[in-house]
Coordinates of C-alpha atoms and ligand atoms in Angstrom, one line a residue:
M275 CA 94.9 101.1 131.0
T276 CA 92.8 103.1 133.5
N277 CA 93.6 106.8 133.3
E278 CA 94.1 109.1 136.3
R279 CA 91.5 111.4 134.8
K280 CA 87.8 110.8 135.5
A281 CA 84.7 111.8 133.6
T282 CA 81.9 113.4 135.6
L283 CA 78.4 113.3 134.3
T284 CA 75.9 115.8 135.6
I285 CA 72.3 115.0 135.0
E286 CA 69.7 117.6 136.1
G287 CA 68.1 116.5 139.4
Q288 CA 70.7 113.8 140.1
D289 CA 74.0 113.8 141.9
P290 CA 77.0 113.9 139.6
V291 CA 78.5 110.5 138.8
E292 CA 82.0 109.6 138.0
F293 CA 83.4 107.2 135.4
S294 CA 86.9 106.0 134.7
I295 CA 88.7 106.9 131.6
L296 CA 90.5 104.1 129.8
S297 CA 93.6 104.9 127.7
P298 CA 94.4 102.6 124.9
V299 CA 97.9 101.9 123.5
H300 CA 96.9 104.0 120.4
G301 CA 93.7 105.9 119.7
N302 CA 91.0 107.7 121.5
D303 CA 90.5 107.5 125.3
C304 CA 87.3 105.8 126.2
I305 CA 84.9 106.7 129.0
D306 CA 84.0 103.4 130.8
I307 CA 80.2 103.6 131.0
R308 CA 79.5 100.0 131.8
T309 CA 78.0 101.1 135.2
L310 CA 76.0 104.0 133.7
A311 CA 72.6 102.2 133.7
A312 CA 73.1 101.0 137.3
K313 CA 74.2 104.4 138.5
T314 CA 71.7 106.7 136.6
G315 CA 69.0 104.5 135.2
M316 CA 69.9 105.8 131.7
F317 CA 71.4 104.3 128.6
T318 CA 73.5 106.0 126.0
Y319 CA 72.1 106.4 122.5
D320 CA 74.7 105.9 119.7
S321 CA 73.1 104.4 116.6
G322 CA 75.7 103.5 114.0
F323 CA 78.3 103.3 116.8
L324 CA 79.7 106.8 116.0
S325 CA 81.3 107.1 119.5
T326 CA 81.2 103.7 121.0
A327 CA 84.1 101.2 121.5
A328 CA 82.3 97.8 121.6
C329 CA 85.3 95.8 122.7
Q330 CA 89.0 95.7 123.6
S331 CA 91.2 94.4 120.9
K332 CA 94.9 93.7 120.4
I333 CA 94.7 92.8 116.7
T334 CA 94.4 95.8 114.4
F335 CA 94.6 99.6 114.8
I336 CA 93.5 102.3 112.4
D337 CA 94.3 106.0 112.7
G338 CA 91.8 107.5 110.4
D339 CA 93.3 111.0 110.5
K340 CA 96.8 109.8 109.7
G341 CA 95.6 107.2 107.2
E342 CA 97.4 104.5 109.2
L343 CA 96.6 100.8 109.4
L344 CA 98.5 98.4 111.7
Y345 CA 98.2 94.6 112.0
R346 CA 99.6 93.6 115.4
G347 CA 101.6 96.9 115.4
Y348 CA 103.1 96.5 111.9
P349 CA 102.2 99.1 109.3
I350 CA 100.3 97.6 106.4
E351 CA 102.7 99.1 103.9
Q352 CA 105.6 97.1 105.4
L353 CA 103.5 93.9 105.6
A354 CA 102.4 94.3 101.9
K355 CA 106.1 94.7 100.9
H356 CA 107.8 92.0 103.0
C357 CA 105.2 89.3 103.8
N358 CA 102.8 87.1 101.9
F359 CA 99.2 86.5 102.9
L360 CA 99.9 83.4 104.9
D361 CA 102.6 85.2 106.9
V362 CA 100.0 87.9 107.7
A363 CA 97.4 85.3 108.6
Y364 CA 99.8 83.7 111.0
L365 CA 100.7 87.2 112.4
L366 CA 97.0 88.1 113.0
K367 CA 96.3 84.7 114.6
H368 CA 99.4 84.4 116.8
G369 CA 100.4 88.0 117.4
E370 CA 103.9 87.6 115.9
L371 CA 105.3 86.9 112.4
P372 CA 106.3 83.3 112.0
N373 CA 110.0 82.2 112.1
A374 CA 111.2 79.8 109.4
K375 CA 110.1 76.7 111.2
E376 CA 106.7 78.1 112.2
K377 CA 106.1 79.2 108.7
Q378 CA 107.0 75.8 107.3
E379 CA 104.6 74.1 109.7
F380 CA 101.8 76.6 109.2
V381 CA 102.0 76.3 105.4
A382 CA 102.1 72.5 105.6
I383 CA 99.0 72.4 107.9
V384 CA 97.1 74.8 105.6
K385 CA 98.0 72.7 102.6
K386 CA 96.7 69.6 104.4
H387 CA 93.3 71.1 104.7
T388 CA 92.7 72.6 101.3
M389 CA 90.2 69.9 100.1
V390 CA 86.6 70.1 101.1
H391 CA 84.5 67.1 102.1
E392 CA 83.3 65.3 98.9
Q393 CA 79.8 65.7 100.0
M394 CA 80.1 69.5 99.9
A395 CA 80.3 69.4 96.1
K396 CA 76.8 68.0 96.1
F397 CA 75.7 70.8 98.3
Y398 CA 76.4 73.3 95.5
Q399 CA 74.0 71.5 93.2
G400 CA 71.1 72.8 95.3
F401 CA 71.8 76.4 94.1
R402 CA 70.5 77.8 90.9
R403 CA 73.4 78.3 88.4
D404 CA 72.6 82.0 88.3
A405 CA 72.7 82.4 92.1
H406 CA 75.0 85.3 93.2
P407 CA 78.2 83.6 94.4
M408 CA 77.9 85.5 97.7
A409 CA 74.6 83.8 98.3
V410 CA 76.4 80.5 97.7
M411 CA 79.2 81.5 100.1
V412 CA 76.7 82.3 102.9
G413 CA 75.2 78.9 102.5
V414 CA 78.3 76.8 102.0
V415 CA 80.4 78.4 104.7
G416 CA 77.6 78.1 107.2
A417 CA 77.2 74.4 106.1
L418 CA 80.8 73.7 107.2
S419 CA 79.5 73.4 110.7
A420 CA 77.4 70.4 109.5
F421 CA 80.6 68.7 108.3
Y422 CA 83.1 69.6 111.1
H423 CA 81.3 69.0 114.4
E424 CA 84.2 69.2 116.7
A425 CA 84.3 73.0 116.1
E426 CA 81.5 73.2 118.6
D427 CA 83.9 72.8 121.6
F428 CA 85.2 76.3 121.7
S429 CA 86.7 76.0 125.1
D430 CA 89.4 73.8 123.6
V431 CA 92.2 75.9 122.2
E432 CA 93.3 73.1 119.9
H433 CA 89.8 72.9 118.4
R434 CA 89.9 76.6 117.8
N435 CA 93.3 76.3 116.1
I436 CA 92.0 73.5 113.9
S437 CA 89.0 75.5 112.9
F438 CA 91.2 78.5 112.0
N439 CA 93.6 76.4 109.9
R440 CA 90.7 74.6 108.3
I441 CA 88.7 77.6 107.3
V442 CA 91.7 79.5 106.1
A443 CA 92.7 76.6 104.0
K444 CA 89.2 75.8 102.6
L445 CA 88.0 79.3 101.8
P446 CA 89.9 79.5 98.4
T447 CA 88.5 76.1 97.4
I448 CA 85.0 77.1 98.4
V449 CA 85.2 80.5 96.5
A450 CA 86.7 78.8 93.4
M451 CA 83.9 76.2 93.5
A452 CA 81.3 78.9 93.7
Y453 CA 82.8 80.4 90.6
K454 CA 83.1 77.1 88.7
Y455 CA 79.5 76.3 89.6
T456 CA 78.2 79.5 88.1
M457 CA 80.3 78.9 85.0
G458 CA 79.1 75.3 84.6
E459 CA 82.7 74.1 84.7
P460 CA 84.1 71.1 86.7
F461 CA 85.4 71.8 90.2
M462 CA 89.2 71.7 90.3
Y463 CA 90.9 69.9 93.2
P464 CA 93.5 72.0 94.9
R465 CA 97.2 71.6 93.9
N466 CA 99.2 71.6 97.0
D467 CA 102.5 72.0 95.1
L468 CA 101.4 75.6 94.5
G469 CA 101.4 78.5 97.0
Y470 CA 98.2 79.6 98.7
T471 CA 97.2 82.3 96.1
A472 CA 98.7 80.5 93.1
N473 CA 96.6 77.4 94.0
F474 CA 93.5 79.7 94.3
M475 CA 94.1 81.0 90.8
Y476 CA 94.6 77.5 89.5
M477 CA 91.3 76.4 91.0
M478 CA 89.6 79.5 89.5
F479 CA 91.0 79.6 86.1
G480 CA 92.4 76.1 85.4
N481 CA 90.4 73.3 83.8
P482 CA 91.0 69.6 83.3
C483 CA 91.6 69.9 79.6
E484 CA 94.4 72.4 79.5
K485 CA 97.6 73.0 81.4
Y486 CA 97.4 76.2 83.5
E487 CA 100.2 77.9 85.3
P488 CA 99.3 81.0 87.3
N489 CA 101.1 84.2 86.2
P490 CA 103.5 85.2 89.1
V491 CA 102.8 88.9 88.7
L492 CA 99.0 88.3 89.1
V493 CA 99.6 85.9 91.9
H494 CA 101.7 88.6 93.7
A495 CA 98.9 91.2 93.1
L496 CA 96.1 89.0 94.3
D497 CA 98.1 87.8 97.4
T498 CA 98.7 91.5 98.3
I499 CA 94.9 92.2 97.8
F500 CA 94.3 89.4 100.4
T501 CA 96.8 91.0 102.8
L502 CA 95.1 94.4 102.4
H503 CA 91.7 92.9 103.2
A504 CA 92.7 90.5 106.0
D505 CA 91.4 92.6 108.9
H506 CA 90.1 96.0 109.6
E507 CA 89.2 96.2 113.3
Q508 CA 85.6 96.6 114.3
N509 CA 83.9 97.2 110.9
A510 CA 80.3 96.1 110.2
S511 CA 81.0 92.5 109.2
T512 CA 83.6 91.9 112.0
S513 CA 81.1 93.3 114.5
T514 CA 78.5 91.0 113.0
V515 CA 80.8 88.0 113.5
R516 CA 81.5 89.1 117.1
L517 CA 77.8 89.6 117.9
A518 CA 76.9 86.3 116.4
G519 CA 79.7 84.6 118.2
S520 CA 78.8 86.2 121.5
S521 CA 75.8 83.8 121.8
G522 CA 78.2 80.9 121.6
A523 CA 77.4 80.1 118.0
N524 CA 80.0 78.0 116.1
P525 CA 82.6 79.9 114.1
Y526 CA 81.4 78.7 110.7
A527 CA 77.9 80.1 111.4
C528 CA 79.5 83.3 112.6
I529 CA 81.7 83.6 109.5
S530 CA 78.6 83.0 107.4
A531 CA 76.9 85.9 109.2
G532 CA 80.0 88.0 108.5
I533 CA 79.8 87.1 104.8
G534 CA 76.1 88.2 104.7
C535 CA 77.0 91.6 106.2
L536 CA 80.0 92.1 104.0
W537 CA 77.9 91.6 100.9
G538 CA 76.1 95.0 101.3
P539 CA 77.2 97.8 98.9
A540 CA 78.1 100.2 101.7
H541 CA 80.7 97.6 102.9
G542 CA 82.5 94.8 100.9
G543 CA 79.9 94.9 98.1
A544 CA 81.3 98.3 97.2
N545 CA 83.9 96.9 94.8
E546 CA 81.2 95.2 92.7
A547 CA 79.0 98.3 93.0
C548 CA 81.9 100.5 92.0
L549 CA 82.6 98.6 88.8
N550 CA 78.9 98.5 87.9
M551 CA 78.9 102.3 88.5
L552 CA 81.9 102.8 86.2
E553 CA 80.1 100.7 83.5
E554 CA 77.0 102.8 84.0
I555 CA 78.9 106.1 83.7
G556 CA 80.5 104.6 80.6
D557 CA 82.4 107.6 79.3
V558 CA 84.6 110.4 80.8
S559 CA 82.2 113.0 79.4
R560 CA 79.5 111.8 81.8
V561 CA 81.6 112.1 85.0
P562 CA 80.3 115.6 85.9
E563 CA 76.7 114.4 85.6
Y564 CA 77.4 111.6 88.2
I565 CA 79.4 113.9 90.5
K566 CA 76.4 116.2 90.5
R567 CA 74.1 113.3 91.4
A568 CA 76.4 112.2 94.2
K569 CA 76.2 115.7 95.7
D570 CA 72.4 115.9 95.4
K571 CA 70.7 115.4 98.7
N572 CA 67.5 114.2 96.9
D573 CA 69.3 111.6 95.0
T574 CA 70.2 108.3 96.6
F575 CA 73.2 107.8 94.3
K576 CA 76.6 107.7 96.0
L577 CA 80.0 107.6 94.5
M578 CA 80.9 103.9 95.1
G579 CA 84.4 103.4 96.3
F580 CA 84.5 106.8 98.0
G581 CA 84.3 107.7 101.7
H582 CA 85.0 105.8 104.9
R583 CA 83.7 105.9 108.4
V584 CA 87.2 106.0 109.9
Y585 CA 89.6 107.2 107.2
K586 CA 89.2 110.9 106.9
N587 CA 92.5 111.7 105.2
F588 CA 93.3 108.8 102.9
D589 CA 92.8 105.0 103.0
P590 CA 96.3 103.5 103.1
R591 CA 95.0 100.3 101.5
A592 CA 93.7 102.4 98.5
K593 CA 97.1 103.9 98.1
L594 CA 98.7 100.5 97.9
M595 CA 95.9 99.2 95.7
R596 CA 96.5 102.0 93.2
G597 CA 100.1 100.8 92.8
I598 CA 99.0 97.2 92.3
C599 CA 96.4 98.4 89.8
A600 CA 99.1 100.0 87.7
E601 CA 101.3 96.8 87.8
V602 CA 98.4 94.5 86.9
L603 CA 97.2 96.7 84.0
K604 CA 100.7 96.9 82.7
E605 CA 101.1 93.1 82.9
Q606 CA 97.9 92.6 81.1
G607 CA 98.5 95.2 78.5
L608 CA 95.5 97.2 79.7
E609 CA 97.1 100.6 80.5
N610 CA 94.6 102.2 78.1
D611 CA 91.7 100.3 79.5
R612 CA 88.5 102.4 79.2
L613 CA 87.3 101.8 82.7
F614 CA 90.6 102.5 84.3
K615 CA 90.9 105.8 82.4
L616 CA 87.3 106.6 83.5
A617 CA 88.2 105.7 87.1
M618 CA 91.2 108.0 87.0
E619 CA 89.1 110.9 85.7
L620 CA 86.5 110.3 88.3
E621 CA 89.1 110.2 91.1
K622 CA 90.7 113.5 89.8
I623 CA 87.4 115.4 89.6
A624 CA 86.1 114.2 92.9
L625 CA 89.4 115.0 94.7
E626 CA 89.2 118.6 93.4
D627 CA 85.5 119.0 94.2
E628 CA 84.6 121.2 97.2
Y629 CA 81.8 118.8 98.4
F630 CA 84.2 115.8 98.6
I631 CA 87.0 117.9 100.1
E632 CA 84.7 119.3 102.8
K633 CA 83.2 115.9 103.7
K634 CA 86.7 114.3 103.6
L635 CA 85.6 111.7 101.0
Y636 CA 88.6 109.9 99.5
P637 CA 88.8 106.8 97.3
N638 CA 88.8 103.7 99.5
V639 CA 90.2 100.3 98.9
D640 CA 87.2 99.2 96.9
F641 CA 87.6 101.9 94.3
Y642 CA 90.7 100.2 92.8
S643 CA 90.2 96.6 93.8
G644 CA 87.4 96.1 91.3
I645 CA 89.6 97.3 88.5
V646 CA 92.5 95.1 89.5
Q647 CA 90.3 92.1 89.9
K648 CA 88.6 92.7 86.5
A649 CA 92.1 93.0 84.9
I650 CA 93.1 89.7 86.5
G651 CA 90.0 88.1 84.9
I652 CA 87.8 87.8 87.9
P653 CA 84.1 88.5 87.1
T654 CA 82.4 91.3 88.9
T655 CA 80.1 89.1 91.0
M656 CA 83.1 87.3 92.5
F657 CA 84.8 90.5 93.8
T658 CA 83.2 90.4 97.2
C659 CA 83.9 86.7 97.6
I660 CA 87.6 87.5 97.2
F661 CA 87.2 90.1 99.9
A662 CA 85.4 87.5 102.1
L663 CA 88.2 84.9 101.5
A664 CA 90.8 87.3 102.9
R665 CA 88.6 88.8 105.7
T666 CA 87.9 85.3 107.0
V667 CA 91.3 85.4 108.7
G668 CA 90.4 88.6 110.5
W669 CA 86.9 87.4 111.4
M670 CA 88.3 84.1 112.9
V671 CA 90.9 85.9 114.9
Q672 CA 88.5 88.5 116.2
W673 CA 86.0 85.8 117.1
E674 CA 88.6 83.9 119.0
E675 CA 89.8 87.1 120.8
M676 CA 86.2 87.7 121.9
I677 CA 85.5 84.3 123.3
S678 CA 88.8 84.2 125.1
D679 CA 88.3 87.6 126.8
P680 CA 87.5 87.2 130.5
E681 CA 85.1 90.1 130.2
F682 CA 83.2 88.5 127.4
K683 CA 79.4 88.7 127.6
I684 CA 76.7 88.1 125.1
G685 CA 76.3 91.3 123.0
R686 CA 72.9 92.9 123.8
P687 CA 72.5 96.5 122.8
R688 CA 69.6 98.5 124.3
Q689 CA 67.3 100.7 122.4
L690 CA 65.5 104.1 122.4
Y691 CA 61.9 102.9 122.0
T692 CA 59.9 105.3 119.8
G693 CA 56.8 103.1 119.0
T694 CA 53.2 103.1 120.2
P695 CA 52.9 103.5 124.0
A696 CA 51.5 100.5 125.9
R697 CA 47.8 99.8 125.2
D698 CA 45.2 97.1 125.4
V699 CA 44.0 94.9 122.5
P700 CA 40.4 96.3 121.6
P701 CA 37.6 93.9 122.8
I702 CA 36.4 93.5 119.1
H703 CA 39.5 91.2 118.5
Q704 CA 38.5 87.8 120.0
R705 CA 40.6 84.6 119.5
D706 CA 38.8 82.2 117.2
D707 CA 41.1 79.2 117.2
Ligands
LIG280 N1 79.3 109.8 97.7 C1 78.6 110.9 98.0 N2 78.4 111.3 99.2 C2 78.9 110.6 100.2 C3 79.6 109.4 100.0 C4 79.8 109.0 98.7 N3 80.5 107.9 98.4 N4 80.0 108.9 101.2 C5 79.5 109.7 102.1 N5 78.9 110.8 101.6 C6 78.3 111.9 102.2 C7 77.0 111.5 103.0 O1 75.9 111.6 102.1 C8 77.0 112.4 104.1 O2 76.5 113.6 103.7 P1 75.7 114.6 104.8 O3 76.7 115.0 105.8 O4 75.3 115.8 103.9 O5 74.6 113.8 105.3 C9 78.5 112.6 104.5 O6 79.2 112.3 103.3 C10 79.0 111.6 105.6 O7 78.7 110.3 105.1 P2 78.1 109.2 106.0 O8 77.3 108.2 105.1 O9 77.4 109.8 107.2 O10 79.4 108.5 106.5 P3 79.5 107.1 107.1 O11 80.7 107.1 107.9 O12 78.2 106.7 107.8 O13 79.6 106.1 105.8 C11 80.4 104.9 104.0 C12 80.8 105.6 105.3 C13 81.7 104.1 103.5 C14 79.3 103.9 104.3 C15 80.0 105.9 102.9 O14 81.0 106.8 102.7 C16 79.6 105.2 101.6 O15 78.4 104.7 101.5 N6 80.5 105.1 100.6 C17 80.2 104.4 99.4 C18 80.3 102.9 99.6 C19 81.7 102.4 99.7 O16 82.6 102.8 98.9 N7 81.9 101.6 100.7 C20 83.2 100.9 100.9 C21 83.8 101.2 102.2 S1 85.6 100.7 102.3 C22 85.5 99.0 102.3 C23 85.1 98.5 103.5 O17 85.8 98.5 104.5 O18 84.0 97.8 103.6

């Protein structure tokens, strides 16, 4: 990995210092500055991690200029076409797609773990019925650590495997229970005769009084949505999971931290925010007004579902999601849906606008995923929970990669202190306890 080339840093008044350059399999070379502080007494300043690789990883690769996303080397387009979500989960975890036997075993293990501890159902009762489901998710997923203690021995590979299988299996149940709780409907036990995503739809939309069979077109669409969201290298929530895990915290606590981060509107919360924005715009005639607001420096409004830190050409997930969107709307007879038409108009105008062209702002995955999920019948507040369900696979795999890395250290960024210089407490302040 070490390149022949060296980077030389010249700081006024100091001797030049050399750093190795590391060449990855794909992507930008990295200057290895781990010895910078020892050699120069200086830190680097890179708030927002605009130029910093925080770890080595073998899991996912994004080429933002090409609009390319690879899981373990496979293009997302091929995975979405040929594999289901559990195949992709296996691939992310084990590095290879499963053969027939491995697949059968993995599916069987996941099915075995779909139920949650009966006591967990009581845990939900502590939340207000109108609590945001993501708040419930943060609490319930974090609470898994109170139910499954053996997860605390991370040095044991088998325990890590069990934690992975367990959390992948239970997330659909937990998400569906969060939904049922808000609706005031009874929780549905999983049906293990159904596939992973069909079972999730059953737990969401079924009820004990009526027969419910998931629609295969919608199951296929939702399963693909899961695949598209399964991992996305070192994004904010994944970095949160890694940072939380770097202290040795248990994986359930780390995933809960990741869910909290994902919730924000600049990240996974964008799908909910995007749909709310479309509702607020309301009509095609108002699109120019909102485009104008998005461009106004003095207005905090942003076009939700547009822009990405890494993709500067197009988001390949958005391209696939656009196709899924058309399929789902057709299946549901919603081709003339008001919000979909509005979204298409907004997309068209934004893509032709000089501001968006110049800043390389394209629709991202969240621009379409909200419309698809709404058409499937999933309520807006559940959108980010669906994202969290899928991303849990990536978070768990990234967490495990981190703690298995021989170079692993607790994450501890430094800072550029800009506060008040050191001073003494004035004598007038005397302790009175
Ligand atoms: N609408 C209007 N202007 C925008 C937008 C937008 N959606 N996104 C970025 N800009 C402008 C921004 O104001 C800045 O302008 P200037 O150069 O004049 O200061 C410029 O474009 C660069 O943006 P940035 O915020 O510095 O870029 P970033 O890489 O820090 O942020 C982003 C990326 C995704 C947070 C941002 O584009 C955004 O807030 N988009 C809307 C929220 C959204 O859709 N998020 C989902 C991301 S994809 C799903 C996921 O992986 O989580």
